[in-house]
XYZ file of C-alpha atoms in Angstrom:
642
model
C -0.305 0.031 -0.189
C 1.219 3.663 -1.170
C 1.532 5.753 2.280
C -0.162 8.876 2.090
C 1.805 12.023 2.520
C 1.998 14.477 4.562
C -1.032 16.982 4.631
C 0.813 19.909 3.012
C -0.618 22.696 5.404
C 0.153 21.316 8.624
C 1.426 23.676 11.251
C 3.875 21.891 13.674
C 5.891 23.109 16.536
C 9.449 24.935 14.598
C 10.944 21.669 17.281
C 9.037 18.539 15.988
C 8.832 19.872 12.594
C 12.194 20.182 12.758
C 12.763 16.495 14.049
C 10.526 14.851 11.506
C 11.850 16.876 8.613
C 15.407 14.987 10.410
C 14.347 11.686 10.101
C 15.647 8.541 7.550
C 12.892 8.709 5.310
C 11.213 5.768 5.930
C 10.734 7.152 9.837
C 9.784 10.099 8.531
C 6.711 7.943 5.838
C 5.814 6.466 9.710
C 5.364 8.973 10.912
C 3.257 11.309 8.247
C 0.985 8.079 7.468
C -3.186 8.251 7.614
C -4.681 5.267 9.004
C -3.983 1.976 10.967
C -0.145 1.361 10.947
C 2.253 -1.604 12.272
C 5.327 -0.063 12.348
C 8.284 -3.063 12.796
C 11.678 -1.467 14.026
C 14.491 -3.697 14.430
C 17.812 -3.431 16.575
C 18.898 0.571 17.135
C 16.443 1.838 13.906
C 15.305 4.598 15.694
C 11.895 2.924 17.404
C 11.484 5.583 20.139
C 12.546 8.465 18.619
C 9.966 7.547 15.368
C 7.268 6.551 18.108
C 7.653 10.298 19.462
C 7.504 11.688 16.271
C 4.296 9.949 14.851
C 2.198 11.113 18.173
C 3.999 14.722 18.108
C 2.413 14.154 14.195
C -1.435 12.882 15.510
C -1.869 15.351 18.184
C -1.812 17.856 16.024
C -4.145 16.607 13.346
C -6.326 15.992 15.381
C -9.174 18.201 16.426
C -7.792 20.117 19.845
C -10.640 18.377 21.982
C -9.847 14.478 20.869
C -6.384 13.284 22.102
C -3.866 10.613 21.687
C -3.063 7.405 24.041
C 0.519 6.322 23.525
C 0.976 2.661 25.902
C 3.694 0.525 27.338
C 5.324 -0.795 29.514
C 6.839 0.430 31.868
C 6.457 3.820 33.884
C 9.982 4.726 32.322
C 9.179 4.591 28.755
C 5.756 6.409 29.063
C 7.305 9.827 30.637
C 9.426 9.566 27.538
C 7.369 9.504 25.584
C 6.106 12.943 27.114
C 9.497 14.647 28.316
C 10.393 14.252 24.957
C 7.166 15.714 23.536
C 7.923 18.591 25.422
C 11.733 19.482 23.948
C 9.808 19.022 21.012
C 7.722 21.898 21.285
C 4.483 20.344 22.230
C 2.187 21.038 25.944
C -0.481 18.540 24.739
C -1.658 18.210 29.073
C -4.647 16.075 29.306
C -5.584 15.201 25.659
C -1.915 12.474 25.447
C -1.999 9.649 28.016
C 1.181 8.454 27.978
C 0.628 5.518 30.394
C 1.500 1.807 31.355
C -0.992 -0.354 30.226
C -1.919 -1.052 33.804
C -2.130 2.276 34.869
C -4.248 3.329 31.170
C -7.055 0.524 31.550
C -7.171 1.629 35.644
C -7.803 5.984 34.316
C -9.327 5.514 30.837
C -11.762 2.601 31.445
C -12.287 0.623 34.330
C -12.662 4.500 36.372
C -14.736 6.365 34.314
C -16.613 3.442 32.634
C -17.009 0.458 35.293
C -19.734 2.355 36.594
C -22.125 1.165 33.834
C -21.304 -2.342 33.832
C -21.616 -5.237 36.762
C -17.049 -6.521 36.078
C -16.225 -5.760 39.687
C -14.913 -2.053 40.999
C -14.368 0.965 43.375
C -12.009 3.404 43.123
C -10.918 2.457 46.994
C -10.415 -1.332 45.755
C -7.149 -2.394 47.345
C -4.489 -3.854 45.662
C -2.742 -7.044 46.791
C 0.819 -6.626 48.319
C 3.032 -9.498 45.956
C 2.822 -11.587 49.619
C -0.694 -11.674 49.356
C -1.536 -12.835 46.505
C 0.850 -15.255 46.672
C -0.887 -16.715 49.565
C -4.802 -16.306 47.562
C -2.283 -18.964 44.419
C -1.203 -20.831 47.522
C -4.875 -21.508 48.643
C -5.977 -22.113 44.744
C -4.089 -24.269 44.010
C -3.844 -26.760 46.877
C -8.083 -26.579 46.508
C -7.466 -27.515 43.071
C -5.584 -30.304 44.197
C -2.609 -29.457 42.453
C 1.088 -29.818 44.557
C 1.956 -28.077 47.627
C 5.619 -27.701 45.423
C 4.275 -26.974 42.343
C 4.570 -23.278 42.129
C 3.901 -22.460 38.020
C 3.506 -19.639 38.008
C 4.066 -18.023 34.770
C 1.738 -21.241 33.277
C -1.164 -19.840 35.300
C -0.361 -16.658 34.723
C -0.949 -17.861 30.858
C -4.044 -19.786 32.202
C -5.540 -16.866 33.647
C -4.728 -14.226 30.256
C -5.937 -16.495 27.959
C -9.159 -17.354 30.091
C -9.712 -12.861 29.786
C -9.334 -13.126 26.611
C -12.157 -16.086 25.948
C -10.102 -17.908 24.153
C -10.100 -22.215 24.309
C -8.234 -23.778 27.031
C -8.315 -26.957 25.721
C -5.216 -28.508 26.142
C -4.631 -27.395 29.360
C -5.322 -29.999 32.609
C -8.152 -28.987 34.357
C -6.283 -28.707 37.786
C -4.604 -25.374 36.451
C -7.596 -24.155 35.135
C -9.957 -24.427 38.470
C -7.080 -22.901 40.227
C -6.798 -19.621 38.315
C -10.845 -19.838 38.820
C -10.493 -20.403 42.795
C -7.758 -17.036 42.531
C -10.109 -15.092 40.206
C -13.216 -16.197 42.511
C -11.028 -15.091 45.700
C -10.057 -11.557 44.742
C -13.927 -10.629 44.068
C -14.804 -12.478 47.857
C -12.192 -10.410 49.305
C -13.567 -6.936 47.391
C -9.613 -6.377 45.760
C -7.796 -7.461 43.086
C -3.920 -7.167 41.692
C -2.355 -5.633 38.955
C -3.039 -8.545 36.210
C -6.719 -8.617 37.163
C -6.951 -4.368 35.102
C -6.957 -5.185 32.173
C -8.801 -8.015 31.941
C -11.788 -5.860 34.070
C -10.506 -3.449 31.458
C -11.279 -6.033 28.934
C -15.160 -6.964 30.004
C -15.995 -3.369 30.346
C -15.036 -2.516 26.745
C -17.376 -5.989 26.189
C -19.828 -5.269 27.625
C -20.609 -1.032 27.310
C -21.245 0.043 24.187
C -21.209 3.204 25.039
C -17.387 2.929 26.663
C -16.106 1.655 24.029
C -17.287 5.163 22.302
C -16.928 7.759 24.605
C -13.274 5.893 24.999
C -12.978 6.286 20.886
C -14.761 9.937 21.265
C -11.341 10.857 23.479
C -8.799 9.242 21.807
C -9.235 8.514 18.696
C -6.114 7.573 18.448
C -4.316 4.342 20.244
C 0.084 4.037 19.859
C 0.371 0.376 21.613
C 4.837 0.516 22.535
C 5.960 -3.269 21.796
C 3.531 -4.976 20.797
C 5.169 -8.210 19.843
C 4.687 -8.891 23.934
C 0.925 -8.080 24.292
C -0.934 -10.807 25.861
C -4.381 -11.999 24.659
C -5.633 -9.365 26.536
C -3.890 -6.699 25.870
C -4.503 -7.199 22.422
C -8.183 -7.584 23.116
C -8.435 -4.279 23.642
C -6.932 -3.608 21.011
C -9.360 -4.925 18.744
C -12.167 -3.934 20.753
C -10.988 -0.267 20.450
C -10.781 -1.091 16.423
C -14.543 -1.987 16.131
C -14.752 1.218 17.818
C -13.222 2.967 15.050
C -10.038 4.227 16.896
C -7.147 3.608 14.699
C -3.403 1.727 15.739
C -0.548 2.644 15.071
C 1.521 -1.275 16.880
C 4.771 -0.678 17.215
C 6.900 -3.364 17.231
C 10.243 -6.593 16.772
C 8.471 -10.268 16.230
C 12.089 -10.753 16.302
C 12.020 -9.725 20.049
C 9.658 -11.775 22.038
C 10.597 -13.245 24.494
C 7.087 -13.967 26.964
C 6.177 -16.116 24.794
C 6.003 -18.082 28.525
C 3.201 -15.618 30.389
C 1.174 -15.763 26.566
C 2.536 -12.781 24.347
C 2.128 -14.780 20.755
C 3.556 -12.550 17.803
C 0.628 -13.779 15.587
C -0.704 -11.518 17.339
C 1.837 -8.449 15.588
C 1.316 -10.651 12.348
C -2.780 -10.430 12.073
C -2.624 -6.513 12.108
C -0.350 -6.759 9.459
C -2.196 -9.257 7.742
C -5.017 -7.421 7.965
C -6.453 -4.759 4.730
C -6.632 -2.203 6.861
C -3.554 -1.681 8.374
C -0.135 -0.813 6.171
C 3.219 -1.849 7.304
C 6.321 0.061 7.705
C 9.297 -1.687 8.612
C 12.881 0.565 9.631
C 15.622 -1.659 8.188
C 18.485 0.600 9.100
C 20.460 0.361 12.576
C 21.952 3.796 14.127
C 23.699 1.545 16.895
C 25.395 -1.169 15.668
C 28.178 -0.829 12.482
C 28.029 -3.473 10.552
C 29.547 -6.381 12.094
C 27.403 -6.745 14.593
C 24.726 -6.534 12.399
C 25.375 -9.605 10.268
C 25.466 -11.082 13.479
C 22.380 -10.603 13.844
C 21.544 -11.488 10.969
C 23.331 -15.000 12.085
C 21.566 -15.639 15.128
C 18.196 -15.524 13.802
C 19.120 -18.202 10.674
C 17.508 -15.485 7.773
C 17.955 -11.518 6.335
C 15.025 -9.953 7.548
C 16.991 -6.898 5.902
C 18.422 -4.845 8.675
C 21.408 -2.910 7.401
C 24.165 -0.956 9.261
C 23.784 3.249 8.753
C 26.331 3.685 5.917
C 27.328 7.085 7.526
C 28.273 4.635 10.919
C 32.096 4.876 10.134
C 33.211 1.860 12.925
C 31.812 -1.482 12.173
C 31.310 -2.670 15.231
C 33.435 -5.375 16.266
C 32.188 -9.602 17.434
C 35.083 -11.548 19.383
C 34.620 -15.035 20.119
C 36.543 -16.204 23.219
C 37.431 -20.273 23.004
C 37.584 -22.468 26.768
C 40.135 -24.674 25.339
C 39.632 -28.235 25.964
C 42.882 -28.395 28.284
C 41.582 -25.332 30.402
C 37.960 -26.019 30.806
C 36.772 -26.269 34.558
C 33.272 -26.414 33.418
C 31.357 -22.335 34.146
C 34.583 -21.608 36.185
C 36.515 -20.498 33.090
C 33.435 -18.590 31.395
C 33.690 -16.668 35.146
C 37.176 -16.355 34.840
C 38.449 -15.619 31.130
C 35.074 -12.807 31.802
C 37.031 -10.889 34.570
C 39.991 -10.573 31.982
C 37.610 -9.466 28.945
C 35.741 -6.565 31.513
C 39.805 -5.836 32.953
C 40.913 -5.461 29.370
C 38.019 -3.284 28.414
C 38.316 -0.808 31.009
C 42.098 -0.620 30.579
C 41.022 0.165 27.151
C 38.936 3.601 27.821
C 35.743 1.632 28.438
C 33.989 3.206 31.334
C 32.887 0.329 33.524
C 28.791 0.987 33.072
C 29.457 1.273 29.659
C 29.881 -2.975 29.644
C 26.746 -5.430 30.131
C 27.666 -9.266 31.234
C 24.419 -11.108 29.771
C 23.580 -14.675 30.806
C 20.877 -16.795 30.607
C 19.914 -17.388 33.548
C 21.266 -20.646 34.724
C 21.977 -20.209 38.171
C 25.699 -21.714 38.538
C 26.430 -19.810 35.809
C 25.275 -17.246 37.932
C 27.343 -17.973 41.129
C 30.554 -18.472 39.701
C 29.701 -15.178 37.534
C 29.055 -13.063 41.092
C 32.546 -15.054 42.820
C 34.897 -13.762 39.973
C 33.667 -9.857 40.301
C 34.098 -9.693 43.629
C 37.151 -11.732 43.259
C 38.987 -9.813 41.030
C 37.255 -6.679 42.483
C 35.026 -5.351 40.323
C 31.625 -4.258 41.690
C 28.467 -5.206 39.658
C 25.056 -3.520 39.528
C 22.524 -6.570 39.226
C 19.413 -4.581 39.667
C 17.805 -6.435 41.528
C 19.380 -5.695 44.813
C 18.843 -1.612 44.733
C 16.444 -1.469 42.388
C 14.621 2.345 42.391
C 10.766 1.948 43.304
C 8.060 1.989 40.490
C 5.184 4.000 39.824
C 3.744 8.229 39.833
C 5.474 9.027 42.830
C 8.249 6.710 42.780
C 9.160 8.662 39.373
C 8.581 11.876 40.413
C 11.333 11.074 43.355
C 13.795 10.062 41.031
C 13.138 13.225 38.096
C 13.872 15.359 41.178
C 17.004 13.571 41.299
C 17.597 14.425 38.098
C 16.925 17.879 38.113
C 19.710 18.232 41.067
C 22.086 16.499 39.721
C 21.695 17.880 35.910
C 21.607 21.535 37.669
C 18.734 24.442 36.266
C 17.814 23.332 32.617
C 18.417 26.196 29.935
C 15.449 28.290 29.181
C 14.007 31.532 32.140
C 11.172 28.765 32.918
C 14.125 27.641 34.822
C 15.976 29.715 36.378
C 16.586 30.380 39.925
C 14.721 34.235 41.253
C 16.790 37.290 39.795
C 19.191 35.227 37.612
C 19.701 36.703 33.286
C 17.976 35.493 30.660
C 19.370 32.269 29.086
C 21.718 31.340 32.026
C 22.024 27.703 32.951
C 23.865 26.386 35.088
C 25.229 22.197 35.474
C 28.332 20.900 35.465
C 30.132 19.401 32.512
C 32.445 17.041 31.460
C 35.643 17.379 32.440
C 37.779 16.887 29.141
C 40.527 14.540 30.774
C 37.464 12.207 31.851
C 36.057 9.323 28.856
C 32.913 10.552 27.689
C 29.824 8.535 29.155
C 27.646 7.872 27.624
C 24.211 9.584 27.861
C 23.272 5.651 30.001
C 18.772 6.763 30.845
C 16.699 8.352 28.187
C 15.470 10.545 30.748
C 15.909 14.365 30.310
C 16.193 16.942 33.607
C 12.033 18.755 33.680
C 12.046 22.544 35.180
C 11.772 23.347 38.548
C 8.404 24.278 37.274
C 7.431 21.085 35.702
C 8.093 19.466 38.897
C 6.449 21.945 40.883
C 3.044 21.787 38.636
C 3.124 17.601 39.263
C 3.715 17.798 43.412
C 1.351 20.675 43.357
C -1.289 18.156 41.763
C -0.254 15.519 44.330
C -1.123 17.264 47.095
C -4.051 18.506 45.624
C -5.229 14.883 45.079
C -4.351 14.243 49.000
C -6.156 16.599 50.506
C -3.700 18.259 51.312
C -2.717 21.264 50.084
C -2.369 24.963 51.465
C -5.328 28.081 50.801
C -2.305 30.302 49.783
C -0.429 27.411 47.772
C -0.042 27.057 43.791
C 2.389 26.036 41.615
C 4.872 29.141 41.377
C 4.909 28.649 45.227
C 5.919 25.113 45.075
C 7.935 25.752 42.273
C 10.154 28.766 44.849
C 10.140 26.139 47.617
C 11.667 23.417 45.131
C 14.493 25.618 44.780
C 15.565 26.172 47.771
C 16.368 21.955 47.903
C 16.952 21.386 43.785
C 19.091 24.288 43.858
C 21.013 24.216 47.105
C 24.914 24.611 47.416
C 27.147 21.485 47.218
C 26.043 19.453 44.616
C 26.328 15.762 44.527
C 28.143 13.839 42.209
C 26.436 11.062 39.877
C 28.457 8.547 42.096
C 27.993 9.905 45.293
C 25.593 7.428 47.999
C 22.459 9.155 47.775
C 21.390 8.727 51.309
C 21.004 12.079 52.969
C 20.233 13.742 49.399
C 16.926 11.194 49.563
C 16.753 11.852 53.525
C 15.790 15.476 52.641
C 13.767 14.986 49.483
C 11.135 13.366 50.861
C 11.221 15.364 53.824
C 10.193 18.358 51.621
C 9.081 17.198 49.846
C 6.152 15.160 52.663
C 6.854 11.939 50.277
C 5.438 9.884 53.461
C 2.449 11.679 53.953
C 1.638 11.820 49.904
C 2.476 8.014 50.793
C -0.111 7.526 52.895
C -2.839 8.816 51.119
C -2.483 7.381 47.861
C -4.445 5.057 45.939
C -1.865 3.383 44.365
C 0.027 0.108 46.033
C 2.995 0.975 44.686
C 2.857 4.946 45.412
C 2.254 3.691 49.405
C 4.841 1.428 49.539
C 7.327 3.533 47.724
C 9.188 5.627 50.661
C 10.044 2.503 52.400
C 11.360 0.765 49.398
C 13.874 3.957 48.998
C 15.316 3.486 52.305
C 15.951 0.289 51.623
C 16.886 0.828 47.710
C 19.760 3.465 49.846
C 20.190 1.544 52.467
C 22.254 -1.061 49.787
C 24.843 1.753 49.302
C 21.872 3.964 46.485
C 23.849 6.527 44.045
C 22.837 9.693 43.252
C 22.743 8.089 39.303
C 20.536 5.931 39.684
C 18.297 7.864 41.778
C 18.302 9.602 38.923
C 17.104 6.692 37.311
C 20.421 6.064 35.276
C 23.333 3.247 35.853
C 25.018 3.037 38.865
C 28.531 4.496 37.946
C 31.306 2.026 38.262
C 29.161 -0.759 38.265
C 28.918 -3.369 35.059
C 25.942 -4.415 34.523
C 25.129 -7.930 35.870
C 21.145 -9.408 34.109
C 19.761 -11.304 32.094
C 18.868 -11.442 29.018
C 15.098 -10.572 29.304
C 16.298 -8.216 31.272
C 18.588 -6.410 28.749
C 16.228 -5.463 26.734
C 15.133 -2.411 25.097
C 18.925 -1.334 26.749
C 21.998 -0.363 25.032
C 25.786 -1.160 25.625
C 29.360 0.053 24.229
C 30.348 -3.967 25.278
C 28.284 -6.969 26.018
C 30.029 -10.082 27.173
C 27.841 -13.443 27.012
C 29.999 -15.978 29.042
C 28.243 -19.860 29.651
C 27.752 -20.243 25.153
C 27.669 -24.183 25.261
C 24.911 -25.977 23.852
C 22.681 -27.932 26.402
C 23.311 -24.540 28.061
C 21.901 -22.017 25.747
C 20.332 -23.314 24.230
C 18.977 -25.006 27.065
C 17.494 -28.474 26.339
C 17.693 -31.349 28.681
C 20.874 -34.414 28.132
C 19.523 -37.093 25.713
C 16.785 -34.750 25.027
C 16.269 -33.833 21.625
C 15.338 -29.924 21.336
C 11.830 -28.716 20.822
C 12.247 -26.385 17.792
C 9.593 -23.888 18.752
C 11.694 -24.159 22.113
C 14.742 -23.249 19.712
C 12.724 -20.434 18.208
C 12.355 -19.152 21.776
C 15.473 -19.243 22.662
C 17.441 -17.502 19.621
C 14.873 -14.688 19.452
C 16.230 -14.078 23.157
C 19.916 -14.843 22.364
C 19.395 -12.336 19.256
C 18.199 -9.473 22.486
C 21.278 -10.013 24.322
C 23.764 -9.266 20.976
C 22.203 -6.631 19.383
C 22.932 -5.083 22.444
C 25.737 -4.242 21.581
C 27.223 -0.903 20.063
C 30.609 -1.637 19.879
C 31.546 -5.182 20.592
C 30.156 -8.282 21.545
C 31.957 -10.187 23.197
C 31.197 -14.215 22.778
C 32.546 -16.813 25.442
C 32.028 -20.171 24.425
C 33.122 -23.978 25.924
C 32.004 -27.783 25.084
C 31.238 -28.371 28.822
C 28.479 -27.608 31.754
C 28.135 -29.792 34.599
C 23.857 -29.903 34.576
C 23.312 -30.949 38.519
C 21.299 -33.981 37.306
C 23.697 -35.225 35.120
C 26.735 -34.336 35.730
C 29.379 -32.886 33.072
C 28.252 -32.675 30.203
C 30.293 -32.123 26.796
C 28.115 -30.495 23.967
C 29.924 -28.916 22.216
C 30.008 -25.077 21.783
C 26.399 -23.184 21.429
C 25.066 -24.147 17.878
C 24.002 -19.887 18.276
C 27.891 -18.896 18.244
C 28.219 -21.448 14.642
C 25.698 -19.600 12.729
C 27.233 -16.235 14.121
C 30.881 -17.461 12.743
C 28.858 -17.671 9.639
C 27.270 -14.818 9.192
C 30.001 -12.670 9.897
C 33.594 -14.821 9.890
C 34.637 -11.105 8.534
C 34.518 -9.524 11.784
C 37.543 -11.991 13.100
């Protein structure tokens, strides 16, 4: 289908117009397209940039009384859309709903429309904590006749989502289906719910109420959904209900990066939209992140050519390095861990910052234990991103945004200047020319004090604690006394002292106690727990920990990028995983191939493959299987890299 050009008379903010003009032709065509769109964006293809520009374009071409809903998977991604639009000169206000899936279902479907249906919902409906939910699941599985030690959380989640979407559950054991029914009934009987119930009940509202569908489509005639390849059946059904109500949908994703099939995600939902006659598909083929050797490595992993090519202006080809663990030296995965340490030391000595190095592993506990021990012995600090993780949720995001502003200093522009400062003056430290340039480790841009004060005022109003003389302007002056106080902290500084001052200054404990969101209620405690474990200012601001190598799984690395990616444990039977003396099912192989593809394509400059021939299976002892077949796939494609 031929893409339609942009309307000649369209008036855009100058910054947004320039941003669209600077896009690659395919990105620009996707932004200007009028109607339903499937946007296939491979690694490094500028997906977020294109998505944000399209949201801006849709807002500009839509009636000022109607808006755009942009659905993401994380709070950080949702905030990034709003922040980038602000930088591009857009101030959509309530016309833009940039929300996570759960927040969109809660605030824009359940809260306004559930009252017109029999779907269980109330504004004060308590959300179960993980501990309480686990207790209910344990009782449900026990009552359903499942073994006490059997905790198939992923399978139960998958069945629950299929059930909520109305799918046929033939093929699933009756006990598991009964356990899901019992759990759902327990939530209703207790008058509570959990986060996974929000999309299911939102779907029930849309299916039960035609007026709800019509009113929602009238308010948001455009729906943009990110990471569509990871949508589960409930969320895809929400989209199709809105499609039938006349909403135009933009589905953004990459089928080759589907990683959550075990929870019900299915590529076929993305493909289903691609095959519809009322959708146009655009594929972004240029990888702006990685050089040609790394792009070739990705093709090797996939075992086919999806058409992606490196940016022709990218001079550095990228490096694919193979580290072989020889038979003579192979002492199981201990050598993989030691070789990982050697590689990290070499890269740091060559000028790569520790936080720009990621060690990604395929979820094997034995390998992880060896890696942690080797890094500790070598005195190489690592960030596992689970022990010092800042909480999520709106209140936590606000605290993080205040910290980012504290680190950045005054944001350029008159609206963030201290009193009596001359127009155009901006503060903030600059990188020392004698130090290595630090890659941007977070998409979060520092917000102005005026924006932060507006958010603070809104939260205080929602909690019912505003003072009579209080305004966003007065709160902005109040915030300046803290965020622009002298002796500004550095990114690597411990956050304990600043966090204590910030939480007290913002009355976060009081705001949390009055918040309806469970994440907000737990935020102060979670922040203090994280700070006690050595949280840095950079981490509190949503960035990586300076001086710490990132150590995480393939799944957790998705959507991120690093200068150097180190991949140990590349032995057949471990990656891809399969049981001893058993064949590897084709479906499992393809799932693991996609996981490995995500890991390889996180690299901007170099991917290091650490391959051996053996590893210890806790049930079968030492297994000698040979190096991972994925390594051979890469060698066949990227042999010129070595």
